[in-house]
Amino acid sequence: MNQLKSREPGSVTLPGTLSEPLRVELIAFRRDLHMHPELGNQEFRTTAALKARLEAAGLAPKVLPGGTGLICDIGTPDHDRPMLALRADLDALPIPDVKTVAYRSTVANRAHACGHDVHTTAVLGAGLVLADLDRRGLLPNAVRLLFQPAEEVLPGGAADAIEAGVLDGVGRIIAVHCDPKVDAGRIGLRAGPITSACDRLEITLDGPGGHTARPHLTTDLVTAAARIATDVPAVLARRVDARSGLSVTWGRIEAGHACNVIPQHAELSGTVRCLDLPTWREAPDLVHAAVDEIAALHRAKSTVTYVRGVPPVVNDPGVTELLAAAMTARRGPYAIEDTEQSLGGEDFSWYLEHVPGAMARLGVRTPGDTRVRDLHAGDFDVDERSIEAAVELFTAAALIDGTPGR
């Protein structure tokens, strides 16, 4: 591709930077999404907005079978050269938006508090830039835009998208995830595992119940629930390699209605997270055994419902190198920092069961800002300069990946 000119060792000058009018349009698009958040598998408005904008650019997006989410190919696919896919997730969270901004959510108890509006806008922007390059004969290989619904709904909308054929013709896949600990204009990269596995755990305990004056004559379910809450994590910590990071954390415990009545029923629910694949595969059996053992000590009948979520995202080293080369080409090597493995879950991992890929941490913190803006919090917001950085990353990755001989 004669448009790739050497700038310095390890970097190139690439076409396809973001124009000022498109930058302004993308910020407005992101704010519109932020004001109208939709939960998983309900992203009809978001899907319609994307479809309309892509069609206005002369593209032919295809809505996924469930009615939300879509794919859109740019360029002419070559069966001998698989496409690079750029993936975004569409859904919001069921929490209130508590920010005081003009683009605050207009939907009660709904917020884009994980940055999916940024991911979506960035892939849209990259698609519009790449479409322009394709019209000018400057796109070396076809690229697929993948807008996926229901990332926040275990086991994730990625599985349904894969079943619908979104990876047909795809050789590699990339994505970004907002990181409020990284400055806007920078990305965090890591080869290998970058997120953890995440499953859901529901436990019910049953017994005859009784009076708190005579706990020895019945099954003390409150004590049994308390012991399970504390002892199950402790037991598991001694049954797996500590480096696997297997973690059980509770989000809900319910038992009883009166201070002097031992209840007949108790419930616990939480998450199981794990840093590596082998332990994740063993986790259901390990958790079942630990719960049953502790419940039996207290003469409680236990029922365990273990809901598989997502495996860890394991970044392919070669695709991670592609992201590093793309960011270096756009902003230099100092725009890249190492990132740690997170205990958060991400259904992008399902794609990596089929094709190599990688996810980058997208910096969204305003440089110098000392406020803590955590993901999944009602006050989460981003420095919107991160959108331009993500578009630059995606477009550079597509150009470098598609260059013959790479």
Short mmCIF file of C-alpha atoms in Angstrom, two decimals:
data_model
loop_
_atom_site.label_atom_id
_atom_site.label_comp_id
_atom_site.label_asym_id
_atom_site.label_seq_id
_atom_site.Cartn_x
_atom_site.Cartn_y
_atom_site.Cartn_z
CA MET A 1 0.00 0.00 0.00
CA ASN A 2 1.84 3.11 -1.20
CA GLN A 3 0.05 5.35 1.30
CA LEU A 4 2.04 3.83 4.19
CA LYS A 5 5.19 5.92 4.49
CA SER A 6 7.95 5.36 7.02
CA ARG A 7 8.06 7.99 9.75
CA GLU A 8 10.61 6.46 12.11
CA PRO A 9 11.60 2.90 13.03
CA GLY A 10 8.51 1.01 14.10
CA SER A 11 6.01 3.66 13.01
CA VAL A 12 4.16 4.74 9.87
CA THR A 13 2.17 7.68 8.61
CA LEU A 14 -1.37 6.57 7.86
CA PRO A 15 -4.32 8.14 6.08
CA GLY A 16 -7.75 8.29 7.65
CA THR A 17 -7.49 10.65 10.60
CA LEU A 18 -10.70 12.10 12.04
CA SER A 19 -11.98 15.30 10.43
CA GLU A 20 -13.23 18.08 12.67
CA PRO A 21 -16.86 17.92 11.43
CA LEU A 22 -16.97 14.16 12.04
CA ARG A 23 -15.36 14.57 15.47
CA VAL A 24 -18.10 17.01 16.46
CA GLU A 25 -20.78 14.71 15.01
CA LEU A 26 -19.49 11.72 16.94
CA ILE A 27 -19.53 13.57 20.25
CA ALA A 28 -23.15 14.53 19.57
CA PHE A 29 -23.95 10.92 18.64
CA ARG A 30 -22.41 9.63 21.85
CA ARG A 31 -24.35 12.15 23.94
CA ASP A 32 -27.59 11.14 22.26
CA LEU A 33 -26.91 7.50 23.14
CA HIS A 34 -26.02 8.54 26.68
CA MET A 35 -29.37 10.30 27.05
CA HIS A 36 -31.29 7.27 25.78
CA PRO A 37 -29.73 4.17 27.38
CA GLU A 38 -31.27 0.78 26.65
CA LEU A 39 -30.79 -2.51 28.47
CA GLY A 40 -29.53 -5.73 26.92
CA ASN A 41 -31.59 -7.08 24.00
CA GLN A 42 -33.71 -3.91 24.13
CA GLU A 43 -31.35 -1.67 22.15
CA PHE A 44 -33.85 -0.96 19.37
CA ARG A 45 -33.39 2.82 19.27
CA THR A 46 -29.61 2.48 19.38
CA THR A 47 -29.67 -0.10 16.58
CA ALA A 48 -31.93 2.11 14.45
CA ALA A 49 -29.67 5.14 14.93
CA LEU A 50 -26.60 3.17 13.86
CA LYS A 51 -28.36 1.65 10.88
CA ALA A 52 -29.57 5.04 9.66
CA ARG A 53 -26.15 6.66 9.94
CA LEU A 54 -24.36 3.79 8.19
CA GLU A 55 -26.93 3.74 5.38
CA ALA A 56 -26.51 7.50 4.99
CA ALA A 57 -22.83 6.79 4.34
CA GLY A 58 -23.77 4.40 1.52
CA LEU A 59 -23.19 1.23 3.53
CA ALA A 60 -25.44 -1.83 3.92
CA PRO A 61 -25.74 -2.77 7.61
CA LYS A 62 -27.58 -5.95 8.58
CA VAL A 63 -29.57 -6.13 11.82
CA LEU A 64 -28.99 -9.30 13.84
CA PRO A 65 -31.82 -11.87 14.10
CA GLY A 66 -32.92 -10.73 17.56
CA GLY A 67 -33.77 -7.27 16.26
CA THR A 68 -30.96 -5.49 18.08
CA GLY A 69 -27.33 -5.19 17.13
CA LEU A 70 -25.96 -5.27 13.61
CA ILE A 71 -22.97 -5.94 11.40
CA CYS A 72 -21.71 -3.87 8.50
CA ASP A 73 -18.95 -4.83 6.06
CA ILE A 74 -16.78 -2.14 4.48
CA GLY A 75 -14.89 -2.98 1.33
CA THR A 76 -15.07 -6.11 -0.79
CA PRO A 77 -14.45 -9.30 1.18
CA ASP A 78 -11.69 -11.53 -0.20
CA HIS A 79 -12.10 -15.22 0.66
CA ASP A 80 -8.32 -15.57 0.71
CA ARG A 81 -7.88 -12.68 3.17
CA PRO A 82 -10.14 -12.84 6.24
CA MET A 83 -11.55 -9.60 7.57
CA LEU A 84 -10.62 -7.73 10.72
CA ALA A 85 -13.70 -7.17 12.91
CA LEU A 86 -14.15 -4.09 15.09
CA ARG A 87 -16.52 -4.91 17.95
CA ALA A 88 -18.64 -2.61 20.10
CA ASP A 89 -21.30 -3.36 22.72
CA LEU A 90 -24.58 -1.45 22.86
CA ASP A 91 -26.33 -1.98 26.19
CA ALA A 92 -26.58 0.16 29.31
CA LEU A 93 -26.98 -0.69 33.00
CA PRO A 94 -30.07 -0.72 35.25
CA ILE A 95 -28.81 2.05 37.55
CA PRO A 96 -29.69 5.76 37.85
CA ASP A 97 -27.55 8.43 36.21
CA VAL A 98 -26.66 10.92 38.96
CA LYS A 99 -24.45 13.30 36.95
CA THR A 100 -25.34 16.94 36.45
CA VAL A 101 -24.67 17.30 32.72
CA ALA A 102 -26.74 18.35 29.72
CA TYR A 103 -26.61 14.81 28.32
CA ARG A 104 -27.70 13.05 31.50
CA SER A 105 -29.87 9.96 30.98
CA THR A 106 -33.51 10.74 30.31
CA VAL A 107 -34.57 7.21 31.28
CA ALA A 108 -35.21 6.48 34.95
CA ASN A 109 -32.82 3.94 36.49
CA ARG A 110 -30.91 3.47 33.24
CA ALA A 111 -27.38 4.71 32.55
CA HIS A 112 -24.45 4.16 30.23
CA ALA A 113 -22.22 3.70 33.26
CA CYS A 114 -19.78 1.31 31.59
CA GLY A 115 -18.89 3.35 28.52
CA HIS A 116 -20.66 1.25 25.92
CA ASP A 117 -21.87 4.47 24.31
CA VAL A 118 -18.22 5.39 23.76
CA HIS A 119 -17.36 1.95 22.36
CA THR A 120 -20.31 2.15 19.96
CA THR A 121 -19.52 5.68 18.82
CA ALA A 122 -15.86 4.81 18.24
CA VAL A 123 -16.65 1.82 16.02
CA LEU A 124 -19.21 3.90 14.12
CA GLY A 125 -16.65 6.66 13.63
CA ALA A 126 -14.02 4.20 12.48
CA GLY A 127 -16.49 2.71 10.03
CA LEU A 128 -17.29 6.10 8.53
CA VAL A 129 -13.60 6.94 8.12
CA LEU A 130 -12.81 3.52 6.62
CA ALA A 131 -15.77 3.81 4.24
CA ASP A 132 -14.34 7.07 2.94
CA LEU A 133 -10.94 5.45 2.47
CA ASP A 134 -12.57 2.56 0.63
CA ARG A 135 -14.26 4.97 -1.80
CA ARG A 136 -10.83 6.50 -2.46
CA GLY A 137 -9.23 3.09 -3.04
CA LEU A 138 -7.16 3.31 0.14
CA LEU A 139 -8.64 0.42 2.17
CA PRO A 140 -6.38 -2.62 1.69
CA ASN A 141 -8.82 -5.25 2.95
CA ALA A 142 -12.46 -5.50 3.98
CA VAL A 143 -13.40 -4.71 7.57
CA ARG A 144 -16.47 -5.77 9.54
CA LEU A 145 -18.17 -3.51 12.08
CA LEU A 146 -19.85 -5.56 14.79
CA PHE A 147 -22.31 -3.86 17.13
CA GLN A 148 -23.29 -6.44 19.70
CA PRO A 149 -26.26 -6.31 22.08
CA ALA A 150 -26.52 -7.54 25.67
CA GLU A 151 -22.92 -7.60 26.88
CA GLU A 152 -24.13 -7.06 30.45
CA VAL A 153 -26.54 -10.01 30.36
CA LEU A 154 -24.88 -13.29 31.37
CA PRO A 155 -23.68 -15.28 29.49
CA GLY A 156 -23.50 -12.28 27.16
CA GLY A 157 -24.91 -11.38 23.78
CA ALA A 158 -21.69 -12.43 22.06
CA ALA A 159 -22.78 -16.07 22.08
CA ASP A 160 -25.98 -15.25 20.19
CA ALA A 161 -24.08 -13.02 17.78
CA ILE A 162 -21.62 -15.81 17.01
CA GLU A 163 -24.49 -18.22 16.41
CA ALA A 164 -25.91 -15.67 13.96
CA GLY A 165 -22.70 -15.89 11.93
CA VAL A 166 -21.02 -12.58 12.76
CA LEU A 167 -17.57 -14.22 12.61
CA ASP A 168 -18.06 -15.74 9.16
CA GLY A 169 -15.17 -14.46 7.06
CA VAL A 170 -13.45 -12.87 10.06
CA GLY A 171 -9.81 -13.70 10.78
CA ARG A 172 -9.14 -11.42 13.76
CA ILE A 173 -11.18 -9.21 16.07
CA ILE A 174 -10.38 -6.16 18.22
CA ALA A 175 -12.22 -4.05 20.77
CA VAL A 176 -11.70 -1.41 23.43
CA HIS A 177 -13.09 -1.03 26.94
CA CYS A 178 -13.22 2.27 28.80
CA ASP A 179 -10.75 2.57 31.68
CA PRO A 180 -11.20 5.51 34.08
CA LYS A 181 -7.69 4.95 35.46
CA VAL A 182 -6.01 5.74 32.11
CA ASP A 183 -5.78 9.24 30.63
CA ALA A 184 -7.72 10.08 27.48
CA GLY A 185 -5.48 9.78 24.43
CA ARG A 186 -3.75 6.68 25.79
CA ILE A 187 -4.49 2.97 25.85
CA GLY A 188 -3.53 0.11 28.15
CA LEU A 189 -2.38 -3.16 26.60
CA ARG A 190 -1.63 -6.63 27.89
CA ALA A 191 -0.92 -9.87 26.05
CA GLY A 192 -2.62 -12.89 27.62
CA PRO A 193 -5.48 -12.70 30.13
CA ILE A 194 -6.81 -9.14 30.59
CA THR A 195 -10.17 -9.87 32.29
CA SER A 196 -11.41 -12.69 34.48
CA ALA A 197 -14.09 -15.32 34.13
CA CYS A 198 -17.38 -14.34 35.73
CA ASP A 199 -20.22 -16.69 36.71
CA ARG A 200 -23.38 -16.25 38.80
CA LEU A 201 -24.11 -18.29 41.92
CA GLU A 202 -27.49 -18.82 43.61
CA ILE A 203 -27.84 -20.91 46.79
CA THR A 204 -31.00 -21.85 48.66
CA LEU A 205 -31.05 -23.42 52.12
CA ASP A 206 -34.03 -25.18 53.65
CA GLY A 207 -34.86 -26.60 57.07
CA PRO A 208 -37.82 -27.20 59.44
CA GLY A 209 -37.56 -23.81 61.17
CA GLY A 210 -38.38 -23.22 64.82
CA HIS A 211 -38.07 -20.96 67.84
CA THR A 212 -34.86 -19.07 68.59
CA ALA A 213 -35.16 -20.36 72.18
CA ARG A 214 -34.57 -23.92 70.94
CA PRO A 215 -32.03 -23.86 68.05
CA HIS A 216 -30.79 -27.31 69.09
CA LEU A 217 -34.13 -28.82 68.07
CA THR A 218 -34.08 -27.51 64.51
CA THR A 219 -31.79 -26.30 61.73
CA ASP A 220 -30.44 -22.83 62.36
CA LEU A 221 -30.55 -21.55 58.77
CA VAL A 222 -29.33 -18.06 59.63
CA THR A 223 -26.13 -19.48 61.09
CA ALA A 224 -25.85 -21.93 58.19
CA ALA A 225 -26.15 -19.07 55.68
CA ALA A 226 -23.58 -17.02 57.57
CA ARG A 227 -21.14 -19.92 57.64
CA ILE A 228 -21.57 -20.55 53.92
CA ALA A 229 -20.98 -16.86 53.23
CA THR A 230 -17.68 -16.88 55.12
CA ASP A 231 -16.47 -20.46 54.82
CA VAL A 232 -17.07 -21.23 51.13
CA PRO A 233 -14.53 -18.61 49.96
CA ALA A 234 -12.09 -19.82 52.63
CA VAL A 235 -12.44 -23.49 51.67
CA LEU A 236 -12.00 -22.73 47.97
CA ALA A 237 -8.86 -20.73 48.72
CA ARG A 238 -7.27 -23.98 49.98
CA ARG A 239 -8.47 -26.15 47.09
CA VAL A 240 -7.13 -24.23 44.11
CA ASP A 241 -3.84 -22.64 43.19
CA ALA A 242 -3.81 -19.13 44.66
CA ARG A 243 -2.53 -17.82 41.34
CA SER A 244 -5.84 -18.75 39.69
CA GLY A 245 -7.54 -15.90 41.55
CA LEU A 246 -10.74 -17.85 42.23
CA SER A 247 -13.00 -15.48 44.14
CA VAL A 248 -16.55 -15.86 45.49
CA THR A 249 -18.20 -12.60 46.52
CA TRP A 250 -21.76 -12.27 47.81
CA GLY A 251 -24.18 -9.58 46.72
CA ARG A 252 -27.33 -10.77 48.53
CA ILE A 253 -28.23 -12.77 51.65
CA GLU A 254 -31.83 -13.14 52.79
CA ALA A 255 -33.25 -15.13 55.71
CA GLY A 256 -36.11 -14.74 58.13
CA HIS A 257 -38.75 -12.14 59.02
CA ALA A 258 -38.89 -12.05 62.83
CA CYS A 259 -36.25 -11.74 65.54
CA ASN A 260 -37.45 -14.80 67.50
CA VAL A 261 -38.22 -17.19 64.61
CA ILE A 262 -35.64 -19.45 62.98
CA PRO A 263 -36.64 -19.39 59.30
CA GLN A 264 -37.33 -22.35 57.05
CA HIS A 265 -35.65 -20.81 54.02
CA ALA A 266 -32.54 -18.74 53.27
CA GLU A 267 -30.94 -17.52 50.05
CA LEU A 268 -27.51 -16.30 48.99
CA SER A 269 -26.43 -14.98 45.61
CA GLY A 270 -23.13 -13.71 44.32
CA THR A 271 -20.48 -14.06 41.66
CA VAL A 272 -17.62 -16.44 41.04
CA ARG A 273 -14.60 -14.90 39.33
CA CYS A 274 -11.43 -16.57 38.15
CA LEU A 275 -8.26 -15.47 36.39
CA ASP A 276 -7.43 -18.61 34.41
CA LEU A 277 -9.28 -21.02 32.16
CA PRO A 278 -8.38 -24.39 33.77
CA THR A 279 -9.67 -23.37 37.21
CA TRP A 280 -12.74 -21.74 35.66
CA ARG A 281 -13.64 -25.06 34.07
CA GLU A 282 -13.37 -26.79 37.47
CA ALA A 283 -15.15 -24.04 39.43
CA PRO A 284 -18.74 -25.39 39.32
CA ASP A 285 -17.77 -28.74 40.85
CA LEU A 286 -15.53 -27.10 43.44
CA VAL A 287 -18.23 -24.65 44.52
CA HIS A 288 -20.94 -27.32 44.69
CA ALA A 289 -18.78 -29.52 46.90
CA ALA A 290 -17.83 -26.69 49.28
CA VAL A 291 -21.44 -25.52 49.70
CA ASP A 292 -22.78 -29.04 50.27
CA GLU A 293 -20.11 -29.83 52.87
CA ILE A 294 -20.72 -26.71 54.93
CA ALA A 295 -24.51 -26.98 54.67
CA ALA A 296 -24.35 -30.60 55.84
CA LEU A 297 -22.41 -29.56 58.95
CA HIS A 298 -25.40 -27.44 59.92
CA ARG A 299 -28.05 -29.98 58.83
CA ALA A 300 -29.33 -27.65 56.12
CA LYS A 301 -30.58 -28.85 52.76
CA SER A 302 -28.73 -26.93 50.06
CA THR A 303 -29.54 -26.32 46.42
CA VAL A 304 -26.88 -24.71 44.23
CA THR A 305 -27.69 -23.02 40.94
CA TYR A 306 -24.45 -22.27 39.11
CA VAL A 307 -24.95 -20.09 36.01
CA ARG A 308 -22.07 -20.05 33.57
CA GLY A 309 -21.11 -16.54 32.56
CA VAL A 310 -18.01 -15.76 30.52
CA PRO A 311 -14.45 -17.08 30.40
CA PRO A 312 -11.47 -14.71 30.71
CA VAL A 313 -10.55 -12.47 27.79
CA VAL A 314 -7.16 -13.80 26.70
CA ASN A 315 -5.49 -11.37 24.32
CA ASP A 316 -3.67 -12.97 21.42
CA PRO A 317 -0.02 -11.76 21.41
CA GLY A 318 -0.03 -11.10 17.66
CA VAL A 319 -3.25 -9.06 17.74
CA THR A 320 -1.99 -7.20 20.81
CA GLU A 321 1.08 -6.28 18.76
CA LEU A 322 -1.25 -5.01 16.02
CA LEU A 323 -2.96 -2.68 18.50
CA ALA A 324 0.42 -1.49 19.75
CA ALA A 325 1.58 -0.81 16.19
CA ALA A 326 -1.64 1.06 15.41
CA MET A 327 -1.43 3.33 18.46
CA THR A 328 2.28 3.92 17.88
CA ALA A 329 1.55 4.93 14.29
CA ARG A 330 -1.08 7.43 15.39
CA ARG A 331 0.29 8.86 18.64
CA GLY A 332 3.68 7.34 19.29
CA PRO A 333 4.82 4.68 21.77
CA TYR A 334 4.25 6.91 24.78
CA ALA A 335 0.48 6.66 24.23
CA ILE A 336 0.65 3.02 25.36
CA GLU A 337 0.95 1.73 28.90
CA ASP A 338 0.93 -1.71 30.45
CA THR A 339 -2.32 -2.76 32.10
CA GLU A 340 -3.10 -5.36 34.73
CA GLN A 341 -5.56 -8.24 34.56
CA SER A 342 -8.95 -7.19 35.87
CA LEU A 343 -11.43 -9.29 37.86
CA GLY A 344 -14.21 -7.84 35.73
CA GLY A 345 -15.92 -10.07 33.18
CA GLU A 346 -16.39 -9.36 29.44
CA ASP A 347 -18.21 -11.46 26.87
CA PHE A 348 -15.70 -10.43 24.21
CA SER A 349 -14.02 -13.61 25.45
CA TRP A 350 -16.51 -15.76 23.52
CA TYR A 351 -15.21 -14.41 20.19
CA LEU A 352 -11.70 -15.43 21.19
CA GLU A 353 -12.84 -19.03 21.45
CA HIS A 354 -13.19 -18.89 17.64
CA VAL A 355 -10.71 -16.32 16.26
CA PRO A 356 -7.64 -14.58 17.66
CA GLY A 357 -8.26 -11.11 19.00
CA ALA A 358 -7.40 -8.53 21.62
CA MET A 359 -9.02 -5.85 23.73
CA ALA A 360 -7.35 -2.57 24.70
CA ARG A 361 -8.08 -0.45 27.74
CA LEU A 362 -9.25 2.91 26.39
CA GLY A 363 -8.22 5.86 28.53
CA VAL A 364 -11.19 8.08 29.40
CA ARG A 365 -9.81 10.10 32.34
CA THR A 366 -9.16 13.80 31.83
CA PRO A 367 -5.42 14.29 32.41
CA GLY A 368 -4.88 15.81 35.85
CA ASP A 369 -8.36 14.88 37.09
CA THR A 370 -8.07 13.42 40.60
CA ARG A 371 -11.70 12.34 40.89
CA VAL A 372 -12.40 8.62 41.05
CA ARG A 373 -14.95 7.64 38.39
CA ASP A 374 -15.49 3.92 38.66
CA LEU A 375 -17.25 1.74 36.12
CA HIS A 376 -20.82 0.72 36.97
CA ALA A 377 -21.27 3.83 39.13
CA GLY A 378 -24.05 6.36 38.56
CA ASP A 379 -21.62 9.27 38.19
CA PHE A 380 -19.44 7.59 35.55
CA ASP A 381 -18.45 9.85 32.66
CA VAL A 382 -15.62 10.17 30.16
CA ASP A 383 -13.35 12.71 28.58
CA GLU A 384 -14.82 12.69 25.08
CA ARG A 385 -11.40 13.11 23.49
CA SER A 386 -11.19 9.37 24.07
CA ILE A 387 -13.56 8.86 21.13
CA GLU A 388 -11.05 10.32 18.68
CA ALA A 389 -8.27 8.20 20.15
CA ALA A 390 -10.35 5.04 19.74
CA VAL A 391 -11.26 5.91 16.14
CA GLU A 392 -7.59 6.47 15.36
CA LEU A 393 -6.70 3.13 16.96
CA PHE A 394 -9.34 1.19 15.03
CA THR A 395 -8.63 2.78 11.66
CA ALA A 396 -4.86 2.38 11.98
CA ALA A 397 -5.30 -1.27 13.01
CA ALA A 398 -7.48 -1.91 9.95
CA LEU A 399 -4.96 -0.31 7.60
CA ILE A 400 -1.94 -2.06 9.06
CA ASP A 401 -3.68 -5.44 9.34
CA GLY A 402 -4.94 -5.27 5.77
CA THR A 403 -1.58 -4.34 4.25
CA PRO A 404 -0.31 -7.20 2.05
CA GLY A 405 2.64 -9.02 3.52
CA ARG A 406 1.83 -8.28 7.13
#
